Amino acid sequence: MRPSLFIGLGGIGVSAILKTKALLLDTYGQNGALPPCFSFLGIDTNQQTFSRSVMSKTAGEVSLSVFEQAAAHVHDARAYYRHHRDDMTWIPEQNGNYIANFDYGACSVRTNGRLAFIYNLRNIESYLHHPLHNLARPGCSIDVHIAFSLCGGTGSGMFLDLAYLLRELSSQFNIPIFLNGYGVMPGVFEHQVSSAHPAWDRWRANTYAALHELDYLMSLPADA
């Protein structure tokens, strides 16, 4: 078993790492506890996401502890955006109309997700310090698995910045990491929502934009 950090972005990501945690408990758990080579972190703009739990076969109800929850709430998001508008030219003018306080998530707007990440950058960074240092082993890299949806606002808007932050922390603390990303495509939701639903257009647009940005960044030199 390799040291592994499982990060869930947004509602879909948190659900994914909860199920992963339950499966690992059923496979490797002892007395309801996991080996110290596994760590988990959920990051979401919706605080209610962290009340979710799943059932495991051997350990009963499985949830994220308070140390595994990084809430990315934005206090008075509209005021924050107005104050920092000159630094947020990446937010299209029309998207400024969709900026809210994210009490119930990023409203399927990718720029909302990124704004929340930037606002909570130091808080998210501090939540990453503990598992990275705990998982560090001499001569061994850490596998970091990031689960998220490409369709919505939080995961789709945060995953690229999170990857860069992890790379920065890896260099800063001299802890080698190997990043793995798992992005959920719109097709996963076909059985839940009709393709005629208004949300589909936004989900497709978010997915296309996220993949387009990822493709561009992957074409840059490795040290860029």
PDB file of C-alpha atoms in Angstrom:
ATOM      1  CA  MET A   1       0.000   0.000   0.000  1.00  0.00           C
ATOM      2  CA  ARG A   2       1.311   3.421  -0.982  1.00  0.00           C
ATOM      3  CA  PRO A   3       0.733   6.568   1.092  1.00  0.00           C
ATOM      4  CA  SER A   4      -2.435   8.055  -0.433  1.00  0.00           C
ATOM      5  CA  LEU A   5      -4.401  11.266   0.013  1.00  0.00           C
ATOM      6  CA  PHE A   6      -7.947  11.246  -1.358  1.00  0.00           C
ATOM      7  CA  ILE A   7      -9.397  14.704  -2.050  1.00  0.00           C
ATOM      8  CA  GLY A   8     -13.032  15.277  -2.979  1.00  0.00           C
ATOM      9  CA  LEU A   9     -14.021  18.573  -4.603  1.00  0.00           C
ATOM     10  CA  GLY A  10     -17.690  19.560  -4.506  1.00  0.00           C
ATOM     11  CA  GLY A  11     -20.631  17.305  -3.791  1.00  0.00           C
ATOM     12  CA  ILE A  12     -19.688  14.623  -6.303  1.00  0.00           C
ATOM     13  CA  GLY A  13     -16.078  14.554  -5.110  1.00  0.00           C
ATOM     14  CA  VAL A  14     -17.043  14.284  -1.443  1.00  0.00           C
ATOM     15  CA  SER A  15     -19.449  11.439  -2.229  1.00  0.00           C
ATOM     16  CA  ALA A  16     -16.684   9.662  -4.140  1.00  0.00           C
ATOM     17  CA  ILE A  17     -14.125   9.817  -1.330  1.00  0.00           C
ATOM     18  CA  LEU A  18     -16.740   8.772   1.235  1.00  0.00           C
ATOM     19  CA  LYS A  19     -17.396   5.604  -0.751  1.00  0.00           C
ATOM     20  CA  THR A  20     -13.655   5.111  -1.159  1.00  0.00           C
ATOM     21  CA  LYS A  21     -13.165   5.475   2.589  1.00  0.00           C
ATOM     22  CA  ALA A  22     -15.890   2.876   3.243  1.00  0.00           C
ATOM     23  CA  LEU A  23     -14.344   0.416   0.766  1.00  0.00           C
ATOM     24  CA  LEU A  24     -10.881   0.840   2.289  1.00  0.00           C
ATOM     25  CA  LEU A  25     -12.299   0.311   5.775  1.00  0.00           C
ATOM     26  CA  ASP A  26     -13.943  -2.916   4.615  1.00  0.00           C
ATOM     27  CA  THR A  27     -10.679  -4.078   3.056  1.00  0.00           C
ATOM     28  CA  TYR A  28      -7.946  -2.813   5.377  1.00  0.00           C
ATOM     29  CA  GLY A  29      -9.718  -1.446   8.448  1.00  0.00           C
ATOM     30  CA  GLN A  30      -9.166  -2.699  11.976  1.00  0.00           C
ATOM     31  CA  ASN A  31     -11.603  -1.814  14.766  1.00  0.00           C
ATOM     32  CA  GLY A  32     -13.155   0.832  12.536  1.00  0.00           C
ATOM     33  CA  ALA A  33      -9.835   2.583  11.829  1.00  0.00           C
ATOM     34  CA  LEU A  34      -7.773   2.813   8.660  1.00  0.00           C
ATOM     35  CA  PRO A  35      -4.006   2.308   8.354  1.00  0.00           C
ATOM     36  CA  PRO A  36      -2.115   5.621   8.714  1.00  0.00           C
ATOM     37  CA  CYS A  37      -1.084   5.511   5.038  1.00  0.00           C
ATOM     38  CA  PHE A  38      -4.550   6.792   4.009  1.00  0.00           C
ATOM     39  CA  SER A  39      -5.866  10.344   4.439  1.00  0.00           C
ATOM     40  CA  PHE A  40      -8.986  12.135   3.217  1.00  0.00           C
ATOM     41  CA  LEU A  41      -9.992  15.736   2.599  1.00  0.00           C
ATOM     42  CA  GLY A  42     -13.288  17.107   1.320  1.00  0.00           C
ATOM     43  CA  ILE A  43     -13.461  20.650  -0.077  1.00  0.00           C
ATOM     44  CA  ASP A  44     -16.802  22.240  -0.905  1.00  0.00           C
ATOM     45  CA  THR A  45     -18.559  25.591  -1.037  1.00  0.00           C
ATOM     46  CA  ASN A  46     -21.681  23.963   0.459  1.00  0.00           C
ATOM     47  CA  GLN A  47     -21.242  23.260   4.185  1.00  0.00           C
ATOM     48  CA  GLN A  48     -24.190  20.840   4.142  1.00  0.00           C
ATOM     49  CA  THR A  49     -22.197  18.441   1.960  1.00  0.00           C
ATOM     50  CA  PHE A  50     -20.144  17.426   4.994  1.00  0.00           C
ATOM     51  CA  SER A  51     -23.194  16.008   6.756  1.00  0.00           C
ATOM     52  CA  ARG A  52     -23.267  13.155   4.241  1.00  0.00           C
ATOM     53  CA  SER A  53     -22.362   9.624   5.208  1.00  0.00           C
ATOM     54  CA  VAL A  54     -22.305   6.157   3.658  1.00  0.00           C
ATOM     55  CA  MET A  55     -22.605   2.703   5.152  1.00  0.00           C
ATOM     56  CA  SER A  56     -19.697   0.276   5.129  1.00  0.00           C
ATOM     57  CA  LYS A  57     -20.039  -3.464   5.605  1.00  0.00           C
ATOM     58  CA  THR A  58     -17.696  -3.674   8.586  1.00  0.00           C
ATOM     59  CA  ALA A  59     -17.488  -0.214  10.187  1.00  0.00           C
ATOM     60  CA  GLY A  60     -21.072   0.984   9.956  1.00  0.00           C
ATOM     61  CA  GLU A  61     -21.699   4.634   9.127  1.00  0.00           C
ATOM     62  CA  VAL A  62     -18.748   6.401   7.504  1.00  0.00           C
ATOM     63  CA  SER A  63     -18.370  10.189   7.346  1.00  0.00           C
ATOM     64  CA  LEU A  64     -15.599  12.772   7.138  1.00  0.00           C
ATOM     65  CA  SER A  65     -14.191  13.971  10.455  1.00  0.00           C
ATOM     66  CA  VAL A  66     -13.971  17.703  11.162  1.00  0.00           C
ATOM     67  CA  PHE A  67     -10.260  17.498  10.289  1.00  0.00           C
ATOM     68  CA  GLU A  68     -11.197  16.132   6.860  1.00  0.00           C
ATOM     69  CA  GLN A  69     -13.576  18.981   5.999  1.00  0.00           C
ATOM     70  CA  ALA A  70     -12.415  22.169   4.315  1.00  0.00           C
ATOM     71  CA  ALA A  71     -15.405  24.465   3.904  1.00  0.00           C
ATOM     72  CA  ALA A  72     -14.863  27.015   1.127  1.00  0.00           C
ATOM     73  CA  HIS A  73     -17.555  29.481   2.105  1.00  0.00           C
ATOM     74  CA  VAL A  74     -17.233  33.075   0.917  1.00  0.00           C
ATOM     75  CA  HIS A  75     -18.414  35.823   3.267  1.00  0.00           C
ATOM     76  CA  ASP A  76     -20.173  38.583   1.321  1.00  0.00           C
ATOM     77  CA  ALA A  77     -18.942  37.304  -2.033  1.00  0.00           C
ATOM     78  CA  ARG A  78     -20.316  40.232  -4.032  1.00  0.00           C
ATOM     79  CA  ALA A  79     -18.398  42.762  -1.923  1.00  0.00           C
ATOM     80  CA  TYR A  80     -15.239  40.658  -2.145  1.00  0.00           C
ATOM     81  CA  TYR A  81     -15.554  40.527  -5.930  1.00  0.00           C
ATOM     82  CA  ARG A  82     -16.127  44.275  -6.220  1.00  0.00           C
ATOM     83  CA  HIS A  83     -13.085  44.988  -4.049  1.00  0.00           C
ATOM     84  CA  HIS A  84     -10.802  42.627  -6.003  1.00  0.00           C
ATOM     85  CA  ARG A  85     -12.347  43.032  -9.422  1.00  0.00           C
ATOM     86  CA  ASP A  86      -9.127  44.274 -11.039  1.00  0.00           C
ATOM     87  CA  ASP A  87      -7.413  41.017  -9.976  1.00  0.00           C
ATOM     88  CA  MET A  88     -10.259  38.861 -11.286  1.00  0.00           C
ATOM     89  CA  THR A  89     -10.306  39.687 -14.977  1.00  0.00           C
ATOM     90  CA  TRP A  90     -10.802  35.954 -15.585  1.00  0.00           C
ATOM     91  CA  ILE A  91     -14.427  36.372 -14.429  1.00  0.00           C
ATOM     92  CA  PRO A  92     -16.541  37.401 -17.462  1.00  0.00           C
ATOM     93  CA  GLU A  93     -18.682  40.435 -16.784  1.00  0.00           C
ATOM     94  CA  GLN A  94     -21.931  38.479 -17.163  1.00  0.00           C
ATOM     95  CA  ASN A  95     -20.751  35.944 -14.555  1.00  0.00           C
ATOM     96  CA  GLY A  96     -20.586  38.714 -11.993  1.00  0.00           C
ATOM     97  CA  ASN A  97     -24.382  38.532 -11.905  1.00  0.00           C
ATOM     98  CA  TYR A  98     -24.180  34.954 -10.613  1.00  0.00           C
ATOM     99  CA  ILE A  99     -21.894  35.656  -7.667  1.00  0.00           C
ATOM    100  CA  ALA A 100     -23.668  34.787  -4.439  1.00  0.00           C
ATOM    101  CA  ASN A 101     -22.588  33.792  -0.936  1.00  0.00           C
ATOM    102  CA  PHE A 102     -22.411  30.110  -1.897  1.00  0.00           C
ATOM    103  CA  ASP A 103     -24.561  28.985   1.020  1.00  0.00           C
ATOM    104  CA  TYR A 104     -25.744  26.112  -1.160  1.00  0.00           C
ATOM    105  CA  GLY A 105     -22.762  25.653  -3.448  1.00  0.00           C
ATOM    106  CA  ALA A 106     -21.296  27.475  -6.427  1.00  0.00           C
ATOM    107  CA  CYS A 107     -24.557  27.401  -8.424  1.00  0.00           C
ATOM    108  CA  SER A 108     -22.935  25.434 -11.278  1.00  0.00           C
ATOM    109  CA  VAL A 109     -20.809  28.456 -12.202  1.00  0.00           C
ATOM    110  CA  ARG A 110     -17.121  27.591 -12.653  1.00  0.00           C
ATOM    111  CA  THR A 111     -15.885  31.106 -11.906  1.00  0.00           C
ATOM    112  CA  ASN A 112     -17.753  30.975  -8.580  1.00  0.00           C
ATOM    113  CA  GLY A 113     -15.819  27.839  -7.704  1.00  0.00           C
ATOM    114  CA  ARG A 114     -12.493  29.447  -8.531  1.00  0.00           C
ATOM    115  CA  LEU A 115     -13.388  32.614  -6.622  1.00  0.00           C
ATOM    116  CA  ALA A 116     -14.174  30.473  -3.573  1.00  0.00           C
ATOM    117  CA  PHE A 117     -10.851  28.667  -3.912  1.00  0.00           C
ATOM    118  CA  ILE A 118      -8.887  31.929  -4.047  1.00  0.00           C
ATOM    119  CA  TYR A 119     -10.834  33.396  -1.121  1.00  0.00           C
ATOM    120  CA  ASN A 120     -10.131  30.277   0.963  1.00  0.00           C
ATOM    121  CA  LEU A 121      -6.631  29.593  -0.377  1.00  0.00           C
ATOM    122  CA  ARG A 122      -4.764  29.814   2.936  1.00  0.00           C
ATOM    123  CA  ASN A 123      -7.415  27.782   4.732  1.00  0.00           C
ATOM    124  CA  ILE A 124      -7.280  25.030   2.090  1.00  0.00           C
ATOM    125  CA  GLU A 125      -3.477  25.118   2.146  1.00  0.00           C
ATOM    126  CA  SER A 126      -3.441  24.650   5.925  1.00  0.00           C
ATOM    127  CA  TYR A 127      -5.760  21.643   5.611  1.00  0.00           C
ATOM    128  CA  LEU A 128      -3.320  20.079   3.133  1.00  0.00           C
ATOM    129  CA  HIS A 129      -0.257  20.519   5.361  1.00  0.00           C
ATOM    130  CA  HIS A 130      -1.298  17.932   7.940  1.00  0.00           C
ATOM    131  CA  PRO A 131      -2.012  14.932   5.661  1.00  0.00           C
ATOM    132  CA  LEU A 132       0.994  15.617   3.426  1.00  0.00           C
ATOM    133  CA  HIS A 133       3.382  15.665   6.383  1.00  0.00           C
ATOM    134  CA  ASN A 134       1.700  12.659   8.014  1.00  0.00           C
ATOM    135  CA  LEU A 135       1.907  10.616   4.820  1.00  0.00           C
ATOM    136  CA  ALA A 136       5.506  11.558   3.986  1.00  0.00           C
ATOM    137  CA  ARG A 137       7.870   8.561   3.982  1.00  0.00           C
ATOM    138  CA  PRO A 138      11.609   8.640   3.127  1.00  0.00           C
ATOM    139  CA  GLY A 139      12.131   7.617  -0.483  1.00  0.00           C
ATOM    140  CA  CYS A 140       8.415   7.239  -1.185  1.00  0.00           C
ATOM    141  CA  SER A 141       6.050   9.517  -3.085  1.00  0.00           C
ATOM    142  CA  ILE A 142       2.471  10.247  -2.034  1.00  0.00           C
ATOM    143  CA  ASP A 143      -0.360   9.348  -4.381  1.00  0.00           C
ATOM    144  CA  VAL A 144      -2.879  12.204  -4.400  1.00  0.00           C
ATOM    145  CA  HIS A 145      -6.257  11.278  -5.874  1.00  0.00           C
ATOM    146  CA  ILE A 146      -8.598  14.190  -6.701  1.00  0.00           C
ATOM    147  CA  ALA A 147     -12.242  13.362  -7.459  1.00  0.00           C
ATOM    148  CA  PHE A 148     -14.562  16.045  -8.840  1.00  0.00           C
ATOM    149  CA  SER A 149     -17.280  16.797 -11.365  1.00  0.00           C
ATOM    150  CA  LEU A 150     -16.441  18.675 -14.536  1.00  0.00           C
ATOM    151  CA  CYS A 151     -20.067  19.742 -14.836  1.00  0.00           C
ATOM    152  CA  GLY A 152     -20.746  21.976 -11.860  1.00  0.00           C
ATOM    153  CA  GLY A 153     -19.107  24.976 -10.270  1.00  0.00           C
ATOM    154  CA  THR A 154     -16.999  23.893  -7.305  1.00  0.00           C
ATOM    155  CA  GLY A 155     -15.015  20.941  -8.628  1.00  0.00           C
ATOM    156  CA  SER A 156     -14.806  22.200 -12.199  1.00  0.00           C
ATOM    157  CA  GLY A 157     -13.700  25.620 -11.012  1.00  0.00           C
ATOM    158  CA  MET A 158     -11.163  24.444  -8.427  1.00  0.00           C
ATOM    159  CA  PHE A 159      -9.370  21.369  -9.726  1.00  0.00           C
ATOM    160  CA  LEU A 160      -6.690  23.121 -11.783  1.00  0.00           C
ATOM    161  CA  ASP A 161      -5.743  25.596  -9.037  1.00  0.00           C
ATOM    162  CA  LEU A 162      -5.699  22.774  -6.494  1.00  0.00           C
ATOM    163  CA  ALA A 163      -3.295  20.781  -8.661  1.00  0.00           C
ATOM    164  CA  TYR A 164      -0.951  23.773  -8.901  1.00  0.00           C
ATOM    165  CA  LEU A 165      -1.178  24.343  -5.145  1.00  0.00           C
ATOM    166  CA  LEU A 166      -0.288  20.699  -4.467  1.00  0.00           C
ATOM    167  CA  ARG A 167       2.677  20.930  -6.811  1.00  0.00           C
ATOM    168  CA  GLU A 168       3.833  24.084  -5.005  1.00  0.00           C
ATOM    169  CA  LEU A 169       3.532  22.408  -1.593  1.00  0.00           C
ATOM    170  CA  SER A 170       5.370  19.347  -2.905  1.00  0.00           C
ATOM    171  CA  SER A 171       8.302  21.546  -3.887  1.00  0.00           C
ATOM    172  CA  GLN A 172       8.135  23.690  -0.751  1.00  0.00           C
ATOM    173  CA  PHE A 173       8.227  20.737   1.664  1.00  0.00           C
ATOM    174  CA  ASN A 174      10.315  18.461  -0.569  1.00  0.00           C
ATOM    175  CA  ILE A 175       7.569  15.816  -0.491  1.00  0.00           C
ATOM    176  CA  PRO A 176       7.245  14.038  -3.849  1.00  0.00           C
ATOM    177  CA  ILE A 177       3.652  13.554  -4.958  1.00  0.00           C
ATOM    178  CA  PHE A 178       1.975  11.848  -7.894  1.00  0.00           C
ATOM    179  CA  LEU A 179      -1.285  13.493  -8.941  1.00  0.00           C
ATOM    180  CA  ASN A 180      -4.280  11.529 -10.201  1.00  0.00           C
ATOM    181  CA  GLY A 181      -7.463  13.289 -11.343  1.00  0.00           C
ATOM    182  CA  TYR A 182     -10.925  11.756 -11.775  1.00  0.00           C
ATOM    183  CA  GLY A 183     -13.353  14.119 -13.522  1.00  0.00           C
ATOM    184  CA  VAL A 184     -16.994  13.135 -13.836  1.00  0.00           C
ATOM    185  CA  MET A 185     -18.521  13.849 -17.262  1.00  0.00           C
ATOM    186  CA  PRO A 186     -22.155  14.887 -17.909  1.00  0.00           C
ATOM    187  CA  GLY A 187     -23.157  11.422 -19.073  1.00  0.00           C
ATOM    188  CA  VAL A 188     -23.097  10.196 -15.485  1.00  0.00           C
ATOM    189  CA  PHE A 189     -26.208  12.278 -14.798  1.00  0.00           C
ATOM    190  CA  GLU A 190     -28.250  11.092 -17.796  1.00  0.00           C
ATOM    191  CA  HIS A 191     -30.396   8.821 -15.640  1.00  0.00           C
ATOM    192  CA  GLN A 192     -31.115  11.649 -13.183  1.00  0.00           C
ATOM    193  CA  VAL A 193     -31.938  14.625 -15.396  1.00  0.00           C
ATOM    194  CA  SER A 194     -33.539  14.795 -18.824  1.00  0.00           C
ATOM    195  CA  SER A 195     -31.291  16.108 -21.594  1.00  0.00           C
ATOM    196  CA  ALA A 196     -33.956  18.778 -22.147  1.00  0.00           C
ATOM    197  CA  HIS A 197     -33.371  20.170 -18.638  1.00  0.00           C
ATOM    198  CA  PRO A 198     -31.922  23.738 -18.659  1.00  0.00           C
ATOM    199  CA  ALA A 199     -29.000  22.588 -16.482  1.00  0.00           C
ATOM    200  CA  TRP A 200     -27.664  20.422 -19.290  1.00  0.00           C
ATOM    201  CA  ASP A 201     -26.475  23.394 -21.341  1.00  0.00           C
ATOM    202  CA  ARG A 202     -24.535  24.748 -18.385  1.00  0.00           C
ATOM    203  CA  TRP A 203     -23.090  21.326 -17.518  1.00  0.00           C
ATOM    204  CA  ARG A 204     -21.901  20.817 -21.086  1.00  0.00           C
ATOM    205  CA  ALA A 205     -20.429  24.322 -21.205  1.00  0.00           C
ATOM    206  CA  ASN A 206     -18.628  23.822 -17.889  1.00  0.00           C
ATOM    207  CA  THR A 207     -17.225  20.487 -19.014  1.00  0.00           C
ATOM    208  CA  TYR A 208     -16.049  21.844 -22.351  1.00  0.00           C
ATOM    209  CA  ALA A 209     -14.390  24.866 -20.718  1.00  0.00           C
ATOM    210  CA  ALA A 210     -12.669  22.729 -18.064  1.00  0.00           C
ATOM    211  CA  LEU A 211     -11.305  20.261 -20.613  1.00  0.00           C
ATOM    212  CA  HIS A 212     -10.249  23.091 -22.933  1.00  0.00           C
ATOM    213  CA  GLU A 213      -8.262  24.744 -20.123  1.00  0.00           C
ATOM    214  CA  LEU A 214      -6.755  21.424 -19.092  1.00  0.00           C
ATOM    215  CA  ASP A 215      -5.707  20.672 -22.666  1.00  0.00           C
ATOM    216  CA  TYR A 216      -4.058  24.094 -22.965  1.00  0.00           C
ATOM    217  CA  LEU A 217      -2.174  23.789 -19.667  1.00  0.00           C
ATOM    218  CA  MET A 218      -0.986  20.279 -20.508  1.00  0.00           C
ATOM    219  CA  SER A 219       0.560  21.637 -23.726  1.00  0.00           C
ATOM    220  CA  LEU A 220       2.777  24.053 -21.781  1.00  0.00           C
ATOM    221  CA  PRO A 221       6.368  23.171 -20.799  1.00  0.00           C
ATOM    222  CA  ALA A 222       6.620  21.077 -17.646  1.00  0.00           C
ATOM    223  CA  ASP A 223       8.199  23.929 -15.655  1.00  0.00           C
ATOM    224  CA  ALA A 224       5.525  26.498 -16.664  1.00  0.00           C
TER     225      ALA A 224
END
